């Protein structure tokens, strides 16, 4: 009795690239999977005070969100492997022939990172005002007389609501004694 082996030639690199392009949505599945595992790991290792009020504690929402991310990642992966494809952008306000506006994206990223760096030394009211004003500027508003006032008011209202009404402590910075 002789055994016959069939040698299957390895897939060509172009065939692999073609398969990956056809199933590029699997990258989104991988991202959702990683985020779900990260959220669940963080939620399960969270220290919870025994004297919490009620049956719903601080772990509940992260556990639900993490489990939801894992379920969505699995369902999306199954859909993609069965041949499902995302539909191309077709919005009426989108001109797909125009390039991305990287200037606005980079300005927004810089404003966001700047406010993250400044929140501790300056406090939330000042850093938040800079964030709101910078975001308005990056998105095209050039009203120098109005935008800083709206940003300062919005930042102060946000600080008071979170710090005083909701009990979420935010850094006050130099304005801590004033507010």
CSV table of C-alpha atoms in Angstrom, one decimal:
chain,number,residue,atom,x,y,z
A,1,UNK,CA,0.0,0.0,0.0
A,2,UNK,CA,1.5,3.3,-1.0
A,3,UNK,CA,0.5,6.6,0.5
A,4,UNK,CA,0.2,9.4,-1.9
A,5,UNK,CA,0.8,12.9,-0.7
A,6,UNK,CA,-0.5,15.9,-2.5
A,7,UNK,CA,1.7,18.9,-2.2
A,8,UNK,CA,-0.4,22.0,-2.1
A,9,UNK,CA,1.7,24.9,-3.3
A,10,UNK,CA,1.9,27.8,-0.9
A,11,UNK,CA,-0.4,30.7,-1.6
A,12,UNK,CA,1.1,33.5,-3.7
A,13,UNK,CA,1.8,36.7,-1.8
A,14,UNK,CA,-0.6,38.6,-4.2
A,15,UNK,CA,-3.3,36.0,-3.3
A,16,UNK,CA,-2.8,36.7,0.4
A,17,UNK,CA,-2.9,40.4,-0.1
A,18,UNK,CA,-6.1,40.1,-2.2
A,19,UNK,CA,-7.7,38.0,0.5
A,20,UNK,CA,-6.7,40.6,3.2
A,21,UNK,CA,-8.1,43.4,1.1
A,22,UNK,CA,-11.4,41.6,0.6
A,23,UNK,CA,-11.6,41.0,4.4
A,24,UNK,CA,-10.1,44.3,5.7
A,25,UNK,CA,-13.0,44.7,8.1
A,26,UNK,CA,-11.4,42.0,10.2
A,27,UNK,CA,-9.0,44.7,11.4
A,28,UNK,CA,-12.0,46.4,13.0
A,29,UNK,CA,-12.9,43.1,14.6
A,30,UNK,CA,-9.4,42.8,16.0
A,31,UNK,CA,-9.6,46.3,17.4
A,32,UNK,CA,-13.0,45.7,19.0
A,33,UNK,CA,-11.6,42.4,20.5
A,34,UNK,CA,-8.6,44.2,22.0
A,35,UNK,CA,-10.7,47.0,23.4
A,36,UNK,CA,-13.2,44.5,24.8
A,37,UNK,CA,-10.5,42.5,26.5
A,38,UNK,CA,-8.9,45.7,27.8
A,39,UNK,CA,-12.2,47.0,29.3
A,40,UNK,CA,-13.0,43.6,30.9
A,41,UNK,CA,-9.6,43.2,32.3
A,42,UNK,CA,-9.7,46.7,33.8
A,43,UNK,CA,-13.2,46.2,35.2
A,44,UNK,CA,-12.4,42.8,36.8
A,45,UNK,CA,-9.2,44.2,38.5
A,46,UNK,CA,-11.0,47.3,39.8
A,47,UNK,CA,-11.0,47.7,43.6
A,48,UNK,CA,-14.5,48.2,44.8
A,49,UNK,CA,-15.5,49.5,48.2
A,50,UNK,CA,-17.6,47.0,50.1
A,51,UNK,CA,-19.9,49.8,51.3
A,52,UNK,CA,-21.2,50.5,47.8
A,53,UNK,CA,-24.8,51.5,47.6
A,54,UNK,CA,-27.3,49.2,45.8
A,55,UNK,CA,-26.7,46.2,43.6
A,56,UNK,CA,-25.2,48.1,40.7
A,57,UNK,CA,-21.7,49.0,41.4
A,58,UNK,CA,-18.8,50.7,39.5
A,59,UNK,CA,-18.0,47.4,37.7
A,60,UNK,CA,-21.4,47.0,36.1
A,61,UNK,CA,-21.1,49.4,33.1
A,62,UNK,CA,-17.6,48.4,32.2
A,63,UNK,CA,-18.5,44.7,32.3
A,64,UNK,CA,-21.5,45.3,30.1
A,65,UNK,CA,-19.5,47.5,27.6
A,66,UNK,CA,-16.6,45.0,27.5
A,67,UNK,CA,-18.9,42.0,26.9
A,68,UNK,CA,-20.8,44.0,24.3
A,69,UNK,CA,-17.5,44.8,22.5
A,70,UNK,CA,-16.6,41.1,22.4
A,71,UNK,CA,-20.0,40.1,21.1
A,72,UNK,CA,-19.9,42.8,18.4
A,73,UNK,CA,-16.4,41.8,17.4
A,74,UNK,CA,-17.5,38.1,17.1
A,75,UNK,CA,-20.6,38.9,15.1
A,76,UNK,CA,-18.8,41.3,12.8
A,77,UNK,CA,-16.1,38.7,12.2
A,78,UNK,CA,-18.7,36.0,11.3
A,79,UNK,CA,-20.4,38.4,8.9
A,80,UNK,CA,-17.1,39.4,7.2
A,81,UNK,CA,-16.0,35.8,6.8
A,82,UNK,CA,-19.4,34.9,5.3
A,83,UNK,CA,-19.0,37.6,2.7
A,84,UNK,CA,-20.5,40.7,4.3
A,85,UNK,CA,-19.0,43.9,3.2
A,86,UNK,CA,-19.2,47.5,4.5
A,87,UNK,CA,-21.0,49.9,2.2
A,88,UNK,CA,-19.0,52.8,0.8
A,89,UNK,CA,-19.7,56.3,2.0
A,90,UNK,CA,-22.6,57.7,0.2
A,91,UNK,CA,-23.6,60.8,2.3
A,92,UNK,CA,-24.8,63.8,0.5
A,93,UNK,CA,-22.5,66.1,2.4
A,94,UNK,CA,-19.3,64.1,1.6
A,95,UNK,CA,-17.3,64.7,-1.5
A,96,UNK,CA,-15.2,61.5,-1.7
A,97,UNK,CA,-13.0,63.1,-4.4
A,98,UNK,CA,-11.6,65.7,-2.0
A,99,UNK,CA,-8.6,64.8,0.2
A,100,UNK,CA,-8.8,64.6,4.0
A,101,UNK,CA,-8.4,67.9,5.8
A,102,UNK,CA,-5.3,66.9,7.8
A,103,UNK,CA,-4.8,70.5,9.0
A,104,UNK,CA,-8.0,70.4,11.0
A,105,UNK,CA,-7.4,66.9,12.3
A,106,UNK,CA,-3.9,67.9,13.5
A,107,UNK,CA,-5.1,71.1,15.1
A,108,UNK,CA,-7.8,69.2,17.0
A,109,UNK,CA,-5.3,66.6,18.1
A,110,UNK,CA,-2.9,69.3,19.3
A,111,UNK,CA,-5.6,71.2,21.2
A,112,UNK,CA,-6.8,67.9,22.8
A,113,UNK,CA,-3.2,66.9,23.8
A,114,UNK,CA,-2.4,70.4,25.0
A,115,UNK,CA,-5.5,70.5,27.3
A,116,UNK,CA,-4.6,67.1,28.6
A,117,UNK,CA,-1.1,68.4,29.6
A,118,UNK,CA,-2.4,71.6,31.0
A,119,UNK,CA,-5.4,70.2,33.1
A,120,UNK,CA,-3.3,69.4,36.1
A,121,UNK,CA,-1.2,72.7,36.5
A,122,UNK,CA,-3.9,75.1,35.3
A,123,UNK,CA,-7.1,73.2,36.4
A,124,UNK,CA,-10.1,72.1,34.5
A,125,UNK,CA,-11.7,75.6,34.1
A,126,UNK,CA,-8.7,77.1,32.3
A,127,UNK,CA,-7.7,73.9,30.4
A,128,UNK,CA,-11.3,73.3,29.4
A,129,UNK,CA,-11.8,76.9,28.2
A,130,UNK,CA,-8.6,76.5,26.1
A,131,UNK,CA,-9.9,73.1,24.8
A,132,UNK,CA,-13.3,74.6,23.8
A,133,UNK,CA,-11.8,77.7,22.2
A,134,UNK,CA,-9.1,75.7,20.4
A,135,UNK,CA,-11.7,73.3,19.0
A,136,UNK,CA,-13.9,76.1,17.8
A,137,UNK,CA,-10.9,77.7,16.1
A,138,UNK,CA,-9.7,74.4,14.5
A,139,UNK,CA,-13.2,73.8,13.1
A,140,UNK,CA,-13.3,77.3,11.5
A,141,UNK,CA,-14.7,79.8,13.9
A,142,UNK,CA,-12.8,83.1,13.9
A,143,UNK,CA,-15.0,85.1,16.2
A,144,UNK,CA,-12.2,86.3,18.6
A,145,UNK,CA,-14.7,88.6,20.5
A,146,UNK,CA,-17.3,85.8,21.2
A,147,UNK,CA,-15.5,82.4,21.2
A,148,UNK,CA,-13.3,82.8,24.3
A,149,UNK,CA,-16.3,84.0,26.4
A,150,UNK,CA,-18.5,81.1,25.3
A,151,UNK,CA,-15.6,78.7,25.9
A,152,UNK,CA,-15.0,80.1,29.4
A,153,UNK,CA,-18.7,80.0,30.3
A,154,UNK,CA,-19.0,76.4,29.0
A,155,UNK,CA,-15.9,75.3,30.9
A,156,UNK,CA,-17.1,76.8,34.1
A,157,UNK,CA,-20.6,75.3,33.8
A,158,UNK,CA,-19.1,71.9,33.1
A,159,UNK,CA,-16.7,72.2,36.1
A,160,UNK,CA,-19.6,73.2,38.4
A,161,UNK,CA,-21.9,70.4,37.2
A,162,UNK,CA,-19.3,67.7,37.5
A,163,UNK,CA,-17.5,68.9,40.6
A,164,UNK,CA,-20.4,70.2,42.7
A,165,UNK,CA,-23.5,68.5,41.4
A,166,UNK,CA,-22.3,65.1,40.3
A,167,UNK,CA,-19.5,64.8,42.9
A,168,UNK,CA,-16.8,64.0,40.3
A,169,UNK,CA,-13.7,65.9,41.5
A,170,UNK,CA,-12.0,67.8,38.8
A,171,UNK,CA,-8.7,69.7,39.3
A,172,UNK,CA,-9.5,73.4,40.0
A,173,UNK,CA,-6.0,74.7,39.6
A,174,UNK,CA,-5.3,78.2,40.7
A,175,UNK,CA,-9.0,79.0,40.6
A,176,UNK,CA,-9.8,76.3,43.3
A,177,UNK,CA,-10.1,79.0,46.0
A,178,UNK,CA,-12.2,81.2,43.9
A,179,UNK,CA,-14.8,78.6,42.7
